[in-house]
Amino acid sequence: MAHLGVVAPAFYSHYNAMAALGAELAARGHRVTFLHQVDAGAYLASLKDLPLGFHALGRTSHPPGSLAGMVRRAASPGGPLGLRRVIQDMARTTDMLCRELPTAIEALGIDALLCDQMEAAGGLVAEGLGLPFASVANALPVNREPGIPLPVMPFAYEDSERARHLYQGSARVYDWLMSPHAEVIGAHARRFGLGARRALHDCLSPLAQVSQTTASFEFPRRALPPHFHHVGPLRFSRSAGKAGTHALRGMPPVAGDRPFVFASLGTLQGGRYGLFRRIVRACRRLDVQLLVAHCGGLDARQEQTLVRAGADWVCAFAPQQEALARADAVVSHAGSNTVMDAIAARTPILGLPIAFDQPGAAARIRHTGIGLTISPRFATTAQIARRLQRLLDEPGFAQRMAPLAEDLARAGGTPRAADIIEDALGLARPAQHEDAPAGVASLG
């Protein structure tokens, strides 16, 4: 049995994916402990009965109550000054983790790390301590490659000198914006006696990298390392449930005589009431049934206003995979989880990318022809309605989903990711028995 530490950004979607992987490894007899600021423990507490531990760090620099402000800034950074604050938050978190993880790892007796690609501290600390580690891409992979735009960029794929020049120029701008984070990465790399490091892609595992994406959804990649594996979505083998009283348990009574649309903007962007209102009005124009899941971002008054505006059902959480399996189209922020679930269900996507890797995912939606995209900032009700009408009327979108869905079905998901990690990190697979150690550490 190995004791595995998990280092991931303190965002719900990242913790949910890593918890699914952690639960699979815990079921195989390993002990799994998440390490981050104290508020992040609430994410695991909301996933009931999982054999996962949590160890709090950063009590001085990241005290209780501080995570909410960081999440708000990440969800709505606003202009350049707001974006700078988000980058500074990333830098401060990486700095805290690099300073405090080594002591915690030694005290807990952790043997190896599972590191989300979006948090550089995991890879830096693992290499500095000589621990084996695996990298997990819970968003679009950050692995850089000539001729491929960065995942945060909205550019279409094109194999031309003009496009390569555009991609290189945008990468330089991105690296300049991320300089506060780069300085922290570089400083700790020097402190750990590592070579020059400046960005997330410099902190990936040389042993195993697994990604929630599939090769068929990606742009044509030619330079991924041999230890990189597309495994598809990391999901729980059993339902962990959702906390809260506004979760929709099971599918609503969808009528068979009218199209059905599912709309979700994810956990970070679910508070965008104005955008939801335009989506609702567009669906009312088309006389389609609409289920809105806002992930807790709206209050009861806003929920009722959307229902009066024409939404059939509005809730915080819905059974997303069931909803997508029934839906004729999905309106989404182009977040990785929703896109992968839509591909599995062969449901055409209307992507409204807002932040992070969503512009890159939207570009891949266009590239594969499995949906349409539109700017959430400038999209009018009429423009949303016209694109939705195309998705509902033109069978080509669903047809082009078929090979991607077949690729996804073969990807292996959470069990394959766990197999890859056990093999690459040299983890013994203990015999399964009912009283295997659960690996639950103190929440604090």
Tab-separated table of C-alpha atoms in Angstrom:
chain	number	residue	atom	x	y	z
A	1	MET	CA	0.000	0.000	0.000
A	2	ALA	CA	1.250	3.474	-0.907
A	3	HIS	CA	0.342	6.808	0.620
A	4	LEU	CA	-0.462	9.201	-2.233
A	5	GLY	CA	-0.662	12.973	-1.855
A	6	VAL	CA	-2.897	15.002	-4.173
A	7	VAL	CA	-1.999	18.558	-5.176
A	8	ALA	CA	-4.610	20.382	-7.274
A	9	PRO	CA	-6.047	23.899	-7.685
A	10	ALA	CA	-8.733	24.636	-5.101
A	11	PHE	CA	-11.597	24.664	-7.606
A	12	TYR	CA	-14.577	22.337	-7.443
A	13	SER	CA	-14.218	20.759	-10.906
A	14	HIS	CA	-10.523	19.984	-10.366
A	15	TYR	CA	-11.151	18.508	-6.929
A	16	ASN	CA	-14.086	16.469	-8.234
A	17	ALA	CA	-11.953	14.844	-10.948
A	18	MET	CA	-9.021	14.217	-8.610
A	19	ALA	CA	-11.398	12.822	-5.986
A	20	ALA	CA	-12.727	10.318	-8.537
A	21	LEU	CA	-9.179	9.201	-9.299
A	22	GLY	CA	-8.274	9.196	-5.608
A	23	ALA	CA	-11.332	7.116	-4.725
A	24	GLU	CA	-10.394	4.537	-7.369
A	25	LEU	CA	-6.879	4.270	-5.959
A	26	ALA	CA	-8.205	4.120	-2.391
A	27	ALA	CA	-10.503	1.257	-3.405
A	28	ARG	CA	-7.367	-0.602	-4.505
A	29	GLY	CA	-5.934	-0.300	-1.010
A	30	HIS	CA	-3.839	2.867	-1.257
A	31	ARG	CA	-4.104	5.769	1.142
A	32	VAL	CA	-4.947	9.117	-0.487
A	33	THR	CA	-4.581	12.558	1.117
A	34	PHE	CA	-5.329	15.937	-0.475
A	35	LEU	CA	-3.115	18.861	0.594
A	36	HIS	CA	-4.157	22.503	0.290
A	37	GLN	CA	-5.475	25.521	2.181
A	38	VAL	CA	-8.056	24.753	4.829
A	39	ASP	CA	-11.125	25.919	2.859
A	40	ALA	CA	-10.453	23.366	0.108
A	41	GLY	CA	-11.397	20.592	2.518
A	42	ALA	CA	-15.047	21.571	2.042
A	43	TYR	CA	-14.947	20.183	-1.500
A	44	LEU	CA	-14.171	16.720	-0.165
A	45	ALA	CA	-16.676	17.081	2.669
A	46	SER	CA	-19.414	17.636	0.049
A	47	LEU	CA	-18.575	14.290	-1.580
A	48	LYS	CA	-20.110	11.868	0.863
A	49	ASP	CA	-18.495	8.713	2.226
A	50	LEU	CA	-15.325	8.853	0.137
A	51	PRO	CA	-12.186	7.296	1.676
A	52	LEU	CA	-10.077	10.410	1.075
A	53	GLY	CA	-8.058	12.410	3.568
A	54	PHE	CA	-7.303	16.108	3.708
A	55	HIS	CA	-4.383	17.970	5.303
A	56	ALA	CA	-4.619	21.748	5.645
A	57	LEU	CA	-1.740	24.060	4.734
A	58	GLY	CA	-1.190	27.817	4.624
A	59	ARG	CA	-3.065	28.767	7.774
A	60	THR	CA	-1.206	32.100	7.935
A	61	SER	CA	-1.020	33.084	4.265
A	62	HIS	CA	-4.334	31.431	3.232
A	63	PRO	CA	-6.491	31.527	6.398
A	64	PRO	CA	-10.032	30.147	6.658
A	65	GLY	CA	-12.456	32.198	4.583
A	66	SER	CA	-9.888	33.392	2.034
A	67	LEU	CA	-10.703	30.899	-0.727
A	68	ALA	CA	-14.102	32.432	-1.529
A	69	GLY	CA	-12.528	35.698	-2.667
A	70	MET	CA	-9.997	33.885	-4.846
A	71	VAL	CA	-12.780	31.888	-6.512
A	72	ARG	CA	-14.825	35.050	-7.129
A	73	ARG	CA	-11.858	36.769	-8.744
A	74	ALA	CA	-11.160	33.734	-10.918
A	75	ALA	CA	-14.796	33.507	-12.029
A	76	SER	CA	-15.054	37.186	-12.988
A	77	PRO	CA	-11.623	38.783	-13.342
A	78	GLY	CA	-12.959	41.735	-15.319
A	79	GLY	CA	-10.329	43.854	-17.069
A	80	PRO	CA	-6.529	43.693	-17.102
A	81	LEU	CA	-6.205	44.697	-13.432
A	82	GLY	CA	-8.579	41.929	-12.368
A	83	LEU	CA	-6.712	39.394	-14.487
A	84	ARG	CA	-3.476	40.481	-12.835
A	85	ARG	CA	-5.034	39.804	-9.424
A	86	VAL	CA	-5.996	36.280	-10.514
A	87	ILE	CA	-2.431	35.623	-11.671
A	88	GLN	CA	-1.094	36.974	-8.390
A	89	ASP	CA	-3.471	34.651	-6.521
A	90	MET	CA	-2.011	31.732	-8.509
A	91	ALA	CA	1.513	32.863	-7.697
A	92	ARG	CA	0.814	33.224	-3.964
A	93	THR	CA	-0.811	29.788	-3.828
A	94	THR	CA	2.072	28.104	-5.654
A	95	ASP	CA	4.522	29.872	-3.341
A	96	MET	CA	2.643	28.713	-0.243
A	97	LEU	CA	2.451	25.116	-1.456
A	98	CYS	CA	6.130	25.011	-2.406
A	99	ARG	CA	7.063	26.268	1.050
A	100	GLU	CA	4.751	24.051	3.109
A	101	LEU	CA	4.346	20.830	1.142
A	102	PRO	CA	7.803	19.357	1.921
A	103	THR	CA	7.260	19.406	5.692
A	104	ALA	CA	3.720	18.025	5.370
A	105	ILE	CA	4.821	15.260	2.986
A	106	GLU	CA	7.532	14.148	5.388
A	107	ALA	CA	5.233	14.293	8.415
A	108	LEU	CA	2.469	12.311	6.689
A	109	GLY	CA	4.811	9.740	5.172
A	110	ILE	CA	3.628	10.351	1.616
A	111	ASP	CA	5.277	8.091	-0.966
A	112	ALA	CA	4.202	9.711	-4.266
A	113	LEU	CA	2.169	12.632	-5.587
A	114	LEU	CA	-0.741	13.034	-7.975
A	115	CYS	CA	-0.372	16.533	-9.423
A	116	ASP	CA	-2.940	18.518	-11.370
A	117	GLN	CA	-1.222	20.147	-14.359
A	118	MET	CA	-2.668	23.515	-13.383
A	119	GLU	CA	-0.728	23.701	-10.095
A	120	ALA	CA	3.037	23.867	-10.614
A	121	ALA	CA	3.881	23.255	-6.955
A	122	GLY	CA	3.140	19.540	-7.088
A	123	GLY	CA	5.714	18.753	-9.759
A	124	LEU	CA	8.302	21.141	-8.339
A	125	VAL	CA	8.098	19.706	-4.833
A	126	ALA	CA	8.021	16.096	-6.020
A	127	GLU	CA	11.163	16.576	-8.097
A	128	GLY	CA	12.828	18.538	-5.328
A	129	LEU	CA	12.170	15.726	-2.831
A	130	GLY	CA	12.923	12.931	-5.288
A	131	LEU	CA	9.377	11.556	-5.087
A	132	PRO	CA	7.698	9.817	-8.040
A	133	PHE	CA	4.699	11.733	-9.342
A	134	ALA	CA	2.058	11.663	-12.041
A	135	SER	CA	0.575	14.686	-13.797
A	136	VAL	CA	-3.170	14.898	-14.457
A	137	ALA	CA	-4.681	17.237	-17.076
A	138	ASN	CA	-8.142	18.058	-15.748
A	139	ALA	CA	-8.418	20.901	-18.266
A	140	LEU	CA	-6.956	20.959	-21.773
A	141	PRO	CA	-3.344	19.764	-21.543
A	142	VAL	CA	-0.757	22.494	-20.978
A	143	ASN	CA	1.904	20.499	-22.883
A	144	ARG	CA	3.420	22.897	-25.407
A	145	GLU	CA	4.108	21.975	-28.997
A	146	PRO	CA	5.149	24.004	-32.065
A	147	GLY	CA	2.177	24.553	-34.332
A	148	ILE	CA	-0.423	24.126	-31.559
A	149	PRO	CA	-1.985	27.213	-29.905
A	150	LEU	CA	-2.013	27.419	-26.119
A	151	PRO	CA	-5.237	26.023	-24.623
A	152	VAL	CA	-6.275	29.460	-23.345
A	153	MET	CA	-6.261	30.861	-26.889
A	154	PRO	CA	-9.334	30.892	-29.183
A	155	PHE	CA	-7.435	30.246	-32.416
A	156	ALA	CA	-8.490	27.700	-34.990
A	157	TYR	CA	-5.953	25.077	-35.990
A	158	GLU	CA	-4.095	25.774	-39.215
A	159	ASP	CA	-0.940	24.152	-40.540
A	160	SER	CA	0.684	27.247	-42.020
A	161	GLU	CA	3.557	29.616	-41.361
A	162	ARG	CA	1.101	32.445	-40.692
A	163	ALA	CA	-0.693	30.391	-38.035
A	164	ARG	CA	2.549	29.263	-36.383
A	165	HIS	CA	3.679	32.893	-36.166
A	166	LEU	CA	0.330	33.797	-34.560
A	167	TYR	CA	0.610	30.965	-32.032
A	168	GLN	CA	4.181	31.922	-31.096
A	169	GLY	CA	3.283	35.584	-30.662
A	170	SER	CA	0.272	34.782	-28.471
A	171	ALA	CA	2.439	32.490	-26.326
A	172	ARG	CA	4.883	35.342	-25.725
A	173	VAL	CA	2.026	37.617	-24.640
A	174	TYR	CA	0.679	34.912	-22.328
A	175	ASP	CA	4.103	34.330	-20.765
A	176	TRP	CA	4.492	38.066	-20.174
A	177	LEU	CA	1.109	38.214	-18.410
A	178	MET	CA	2.044	35.187	-16.306
A	179	SER	CA	5.416	36.620	-15.228
A	180	PRO	CA	4.454	36.856	-11.484
A	181	HIS	CA	3.739	33.125	-11.524
A	182	ALA	CA	6.883	32.424	-13.550
A	183	GLU	CA	9.025	34.224	-10.964
A	184	VAL	CA	7.651	32.027	-8.168
A	185	ILE	CA	8.193	28.845	-10.194
A	186	GLY	CA	11.738	29.890	-11.048
A	187	ALA	CA	12.624	30.831	-7.484
A	188	HIS	CA	11.465	27.522	-6.032
A	189	ALA	CA	13.067	25.524	-8.844
A	190	ARG	CA	16.387	27.107	-7.867
A	191	ARG	CA	15.719	26.460	-4.185
A	192	PHE	CA	15.071	22.771	-4.908
A	193	GLY	CA	18.198	22.547	-7.059
A	194	LEU	CA	16.293	21.920	-10.285
A	195	GLY	CA	16.988	23.273	-13.748
A	196	ALA	CA	15.407	26.419	-15.134
A	197	ARG	CA	11.594	26.386	-14.827
A	198	ARG	CA	9.177	29.184	-15.649
A	199	ALA	CA	5.752	27.784	-16.541
A	200	LEU	CA	3.258	24.997	-15.893
A	201	HIS	CA	4.509	22.892	-18.787
A	202	ASP	CA	7.980	22.861	-17.191
A	203	CYS	CA	6.612	21.034	-14.133
A	204	LEU	CA	5.111	17.869	-15.655
A	205	SER	CA	5.896	14.284	-14.752
A	206	PRO	CA	8.558	12.341	-16.661
A	207	LEU	CA	6.796	9.112	-15.623
A	208	ALA	CA	3.063	9.429	-16.325
A	209	GLN	CA	0.730	12.097	-17.660
A	210	VAL	CA	-2.993	11.369	-17.999
A	211	SER	CA	-5.587	13.641	-19.591
A	212	GLN	CA	-9.375	13.824	-19.420
A	213	THR	CA	-9.410	14.569	-23.151
A	214	THR	CA	-9.268	12.191	-26.120
A	215	ALA	CA	-6.957	12.338	-29.118
A	216	SER	CA	-9.877	12.722	-31.546
A	217	PHE	CA	-11.028	15.938	-29.823
A	218	GLU	CA	-7.547	17.469	-29.846
A	219	PHE	CA	-5.802	19.388	-32.595
A	220	PRO	CA	-3.283	17.186	-34.475
A	221	ARG	CA	-0.596	16.543	-31.863
A	222	ARG	CA	2.803	15.226	-32.947
A	223	ALA	CA	5.102	15.822	-29.981
A	224	LEU	CA	3.356	14.495	-26.866
A	225	PRO	CA	5.705	12.342	-24.759
A	226	PRO	CA	5.267	8.544	-24.864
A	227	HIS	CA	4.101	8.560	-21.245
A	228	PHE	CA	1.161	10.864	-22.091
A	229	HIS	CA	-2.197	9.069	-22.114
A	230	HIS	CA	-5.667	10.246	-23.169
A	231	VAL	CA	-7.994	8.432	-20.755
A	232	GLY	CA	-11.190	10.481	-21.039
A	233	PRO	CA	-13.239	11.862	-18.139
A	234	LEU	CA	-12.344	10.984	-14.570
A	235	ARG	CA	-15.686	10.018	-13.054
A	236	PHE	CA	-16.775	8.174	-9.939
A	237	SER	CA	-17.602	4.513	-10.314
A	238	ARG	CA	-20.557	5.175	-8.034
A	239	SER	CA	-22.647	8.285	-7.463
A	240	ALA	CA	-21.218	10.564	-4.788
A	241	GLY	CA	-24.260	12.833	-4.774
A	242	LYS	CA	-24.464	16.611	-4.576
A	243	ALA	CA	-24.775	18.679	-1.455
A	244	GLY	CA	-27.622	21.113	-1.027
A	245	THR	CA	-31.384	21.213	-1.289
A	246	HIS	CA	-31.529	22.620	-4.834
A	247	ALA	CA	-30.183	19.504	-6.544
A	248	LEU	CA	-32.463	17.884	-9.090
A	249	ARG	CA	-32.675	14.183	-8.237
A	250	GLY	CA	-33.305	12.348	-11.497
A	251	MET	CA	-34.524	13.718	-14.801
A	252	PRO	CA	-37.594	15.981	-15.007
A	253	PRO	CA	-40.614	14.846	-17.083
A	254	VAL	CA	-39.386	15.865	-20.546
A	255	ALA	CA	-42.117	15.734	-23.215
A	256	GLY	CA	-41.344	13.811	-26.379
A	257	ASP	CA	-43.044	16.182	-28.822
A	258	ARG	CA	-40.678	19.161	-28.441
A	259	PRO	CA	-36.861	19.456	-28.513
A	260	PHE	CA	-35.082	19.492	-25.169
A	261	VAL	CA	-32.051	21.703	-24.418
A	262	PHE	CA	-29.768	21.494	-21.375
A	263	ALA	CA	-27.875	24.641	-20.289
A	264	SER	CA	-24.998	24.809	-17.818
A	265	LEU	CA	-22.144	27.288	-17.362
A	266	GLY	CA	-20.199	25.194	-14.850
A	267	THR	CA	-19.338	25.726	-11.217
A	268	LEU	CA	-17.315	28.929	-11.625
A	269	GLN	CA	-19.517	30.706	-14.173
A	270	GLY	CA	-22.942	29.633	-12.890
A	271	GLY	CA	-23.699	33.086	-11.483
A	272	ARG	CA	-23.969	34.760	-14.905
A	273	TYR	CA	-27.654	35.554	-14.631
A	274	GLY	CA	-27.714	37.893	-17.636
A	275	LEU	CA	-26.292	35.232	-19.936
A	276	PHE	CA	-28.730	32.629	-18.637
A	277	ARG	CA	-31.567	35.056	-19.300
A	278	ARG	CA	-30.512	35.391	-22.961
A	279	ILE	CA	-30.307	31.598	-23.263
A	280	VAL	CA	-33.804	31.242	-21.776
A	281	ARG	CA	-35.267	33.822	-24.144
A	282	ALA	CA	-33.606	32.153	-27.134
A	283	CYS	CA	-35.113	28.796	-26.178
A	284	ARG	CA	-38.519	30.396	-25.701
A	285	ARG	CA	-38.318	31.768	-29.258
A	286	LEU	CA	-37.698	28.259	-30.534
A	287	ASP	CA	-40.418	26.715	-28.323
A	288	VAL	CA	-38.029	24.137	-26.896
A	289	GLN	CA	-37.934	22.654	-23.411
A	290	LEU	CA	-35.051	23.976	-21.305
A	291	LEU	CA	-33.343	22.717	-18.155
A	292	VAL	CA	-30.945	25.241	-16.555
A	293	ALA	CA	-28.355	24.069	-14.002
A	294	HIS	CA	-26.514	27.012	-12.406
A	295	CYS	CA	-24.328	25.067	-9.934
A	296	GLY	CA	-25.358	27.253	-7.029
A	297	GLY	CA	-24.539	30.535	-8.746
A	298	LEU	CA	-28.087	31.974	-8.666
A	299	ASP	CA	-30.445	32.729	-5.815
A	300	ALA	CA	-34.092	31.673	-5.501
A	301	ARG	CA	-35.396	34.964	-6.911
A	302	GLN	CA	-33.241	34.645	-10.012
A	303	GLU	CA	-34.327	31.030	-10.435
A	304	GLN	CA	-37.980	32.051	-10.397
A	305	THR	CA	-37.349	34.916	-12.821
A	306	LEU	CA	-35.818	32.501	-15.315
A	307	VAL	CA	-38.812	30.190	-14.977
A	308	ARG	CA	-41.170	33.106	-15.632
A	309	ALA	CA	-39.026	34.048	-18.638
A	310	GLY	CA	-39.586	30.613	-20.181
A	311	ALA	CA	-37.244	28.015	-18.623
A	312	ASP	CA	-39.049	24.773	-17.839
A	313	TRP	CA	-36.734	23.761	-14.984
A	314	VAL	CA	-34.055	25.725	-13.079
A	315	CYS	CA	-31.921	24.142	-10.368
A	316	ALA	CA	-28.449	24.328	-8.840
A	317	PHE	CA	-27.364	20.818	-9.842
A	318	ALA	CA	-28.822	18.387	-12.340
A	319	PRO	CA	-27.827	14.820	-13.290
A	320	GLN	CA	-25.636	16.063	-16.132
A	321	GLN	CA	-24.952	12.773	-17.885
A	322	GLU	CA	-28.640	11.841	-17.843
A	323	ALA	CA	-29.638	15.304	-19.050
A	324	LEU	CA	-27.142	15.222	-21.914
A	325	ALA	CA	-28.227	11.726	-22.925
A	326	ARG	CA	-31.794	13.040	-23.300
A	327	ALA	CA	-30.973	16.494	-24.713
A	328	ASP	CA	-31.105	17.442	-28.383
A	329	ALA	CA	-28.481	20.157	-27.746
A	330	VAL	CA	-26.478	21.608	-24.868
A	331	VAL	CA	-25.604	25.257	-24.236
A	332	SER	CA	-22.339	25.351	-22.328
A	333	HIS	CA	-19.349	27.481	-21.342
A	334	ALA	CA	-17.237	24.870	-23.208
A	335	GLY	CA	-15.783	23.551	-19.974
A	336	SER	CA	-13.907	20.278	-20.361
A	337	ASN	CA	-16.288	18.219	-18.196
A	338	THR	CA	-19.423	19.285	-20.044
A	339	VAL	CA	-17.785	18.911	-23.457
A	340	MET	CA	-16.584	15.374	-22.719
A	341	ASP	CA	-19.977	14.370	-21.311
A	342	ALA	CA	-21.686	15.858	-24.385
A	343	ILE	CA	-19.406	13.854	-26.682
A	344	ALA	CA	-20.197	10.669	-24.754
A	345	ALA	CA	-23.919	11.390	-25.183
A	346	ARG	CA	-23.475	12.515	-28.834
A	347	THR	CA	-25.226	15.788	-28.019
A	348	PRO	CA	-24.322	18.810	-30.222
A	349	ILE	CA	-22.789	21.724	-28.343
A	350	LEU	CA	-23.351	25.467	-28.448
A	351	GLY	CA	-20.207	26.771	-26.752
A	352	LEU	CA	-20.061	30.169	-25.057
A	353	PRO	CA	-16.422	30.224	-23.834
A	354	ILE	CA	-15.759	32.581	-20.950
A	355	ALA	CA	-12.295	32.015	-19.430
A	356	PHE	CA	-9.362	29.660	-18.789
A	357	ASP	CA	-9.143	26.883	-21.399
A	358	GLN	CA	-12.726	27.369	-22.602
A	359	PRO	CA	-11.701	29.386	-25.707
A	360	GLY	CA	-9.384	26.521	-26.657
A	361	ALA	CA	-12.139	23.958	-26.121
A	362	ALA	CA	-14.484	26.064	-28.244
A	363	ALA	CA	-11.893	26.129	-31.036
A	364	ARG	CA	-11.765	22.329	-30.887
A	365	ILE	CA	-15.573	22.134	-31.019
A	366	ARG	CA	-15.434	24.076	-34.282
A	367	HIS	CA	-12.455	22.061	-35.549
A	368	THR	CA	-14.225	18.724	-35.066
A	369	GLY	CA	-17.568	20.043	-36.321
A	370	ILE	CA	-19.511	18.800	-33.299
A	371	GLY	CA	-21.096	22.142	-32.496
A	372	LEU	CA	-21.091	25.894	-32.876
A	373	THR	CA	-19.670	28.691	-30.726
A	374	ILE	CA	-20.443	32.313	-30.003
A	375	SER	CA	-19.010	35.040	-27.779
A	376	PRO	CA	-20.945	35.147	-24.489
A	377	ARG	CA	-20.165	38.817	-24.129
A	378	PHE	CA	-21.677	39.950	-27.412
A	379	ALA	CA	-24.182	37.197	-28.237
A	380	THR	CA	-27.759	38.444	-28.538
A	381	THR	CA	-30.851	36.380	-27.892
A	382	ALA	CA	-31.476	36.194	-31.643
A	383	GLN	CA	-27.923	34.981	-32.381
A	384	ILE	CA	-28.140	32.285	-29.720
A	385	ALA	CA	-31.509	31.178	-31.118
A	386	ARG	CA	-30.194	30.966	-34.689
A	387	ARG	CA	-27.251	28.793	-33.691
A	388	LEU	CA	-29.432	26.558	-31.541
A	389	GLN	CA	-31.851	26.148	-34.430
A	390	ARG	CA	-28.992	24.940	-36.630
A	391	LEU	CA	-27.914	22.399	-34.015
A	392	LEU	CA	-31.483	21.106	-33.771
A	393	ASP	CA	-32.127	21.022	-37.532
A	394	GLU	CA	-28.845	19.816	-39.033
A	395	PRO	CA	-28.044	16.125	-38.399
A	396	GLY	CA	-24.357	16.547	-39.324
A	397	PHE	CA	-23.399	17.784	-35.862
A	398	ALA	CA	-24.611	14.623	-34.116
A	399	GLN	CA	-23.199	12.436	-36.892
A	400	ARG	CA	-19.740	13.937	-36.468
A	401	MET	CA	-19.998	13.138	-32.757
A	402	ALA	CA	-20.046	9.389	-33.463
A	403	PRO	CA	-16.300	8.700	-33.948
A	404	LEU	CA	-15.420	10.955	-31.010
A	405	ALA	CA	-17.913	9.137	-28.783
A	406	GLU	CA	-16.467	5.781	-29.854
A	407	ASP	CA	-12.943	7.037	-29.056
A	408	LEU	CA	-14.165	8.215	-25.661
A	409	ALA	CA	-15.801	4.854	-24.916
A	410	ARG	CA	-12.460	3.125	-25.540
A	411	ALA	CA	-10.379	5.625	-23.514
A	412	GLY	CA	-10.678	3.753	-20.211
A	413	GLY	CA	-11.540	6.602	-17.845
A	414	THR	CA	-10.732	6.449	-14.146
A	415	PRO	CA	-9.776	2.746	-13.928
A	416	ARG	CA	-7.284	3.053	-16.799
A	417	ALA	CA	-5.808	6.221	-15.286
A	418	ALA	CA	-5.303	4.369	-12.005
A	419	ASP	CA	-3.661	1.443	-13.832
A	420	ILE	CA	-1.262	3.797	-15.633
A	421	ILE	CA	-0.344	5.588	-12.411
A	422	GLU	CA	0.207	2.386	-10.431
A	423	ASP	CA	2.442	0.973	-13.152
A	424	ALA	CA	4.415	4.161	-13.838
A	425	LEU	CA	5.014	5.008	-10.179
A	426	GLY	CA	5.827	1.429	-9.228
A	427	LEU	CA	2.960	1.146	-6.757
A	428	ALA	CA	2.236	-2.347	-5.511
A	429	ARG	CA	-1.356	-3.425	-6.000
A	430	PRO	CA	-2.428	-4.847	-2.648
A	431	ALA	CA	-4.938	-7.673	-2.384
A	432	GLN	CA	-8.470	-6.340	-1.989
A	433	HIS	CA	-10.239	-6.971	1.290
A	434	GLU	CA	-13.072	-5.304	3.151
A	435	ASP	CA	-10.982	-3.871	5.970
A	436	ALA	CA	-8.365	-2.209	3.714
A	437	PRO	CA	-7.129	1.068	5.251
A	438	ALA	CA	-9.441	3.904	4.245
A	439	GLY	CA	-6.781	6.581	4.296
A	440	VAL	CA	-8.902	9.233	5.990
A	441	ALA	CA	-6.819	11.925	7.644
A	442	SER	CA	-7.969	14.791	9.808
A	443	LEU	CA	-9.804	17.675	8.148
A	444	GLY	CA	-7.416	20.251	9.457
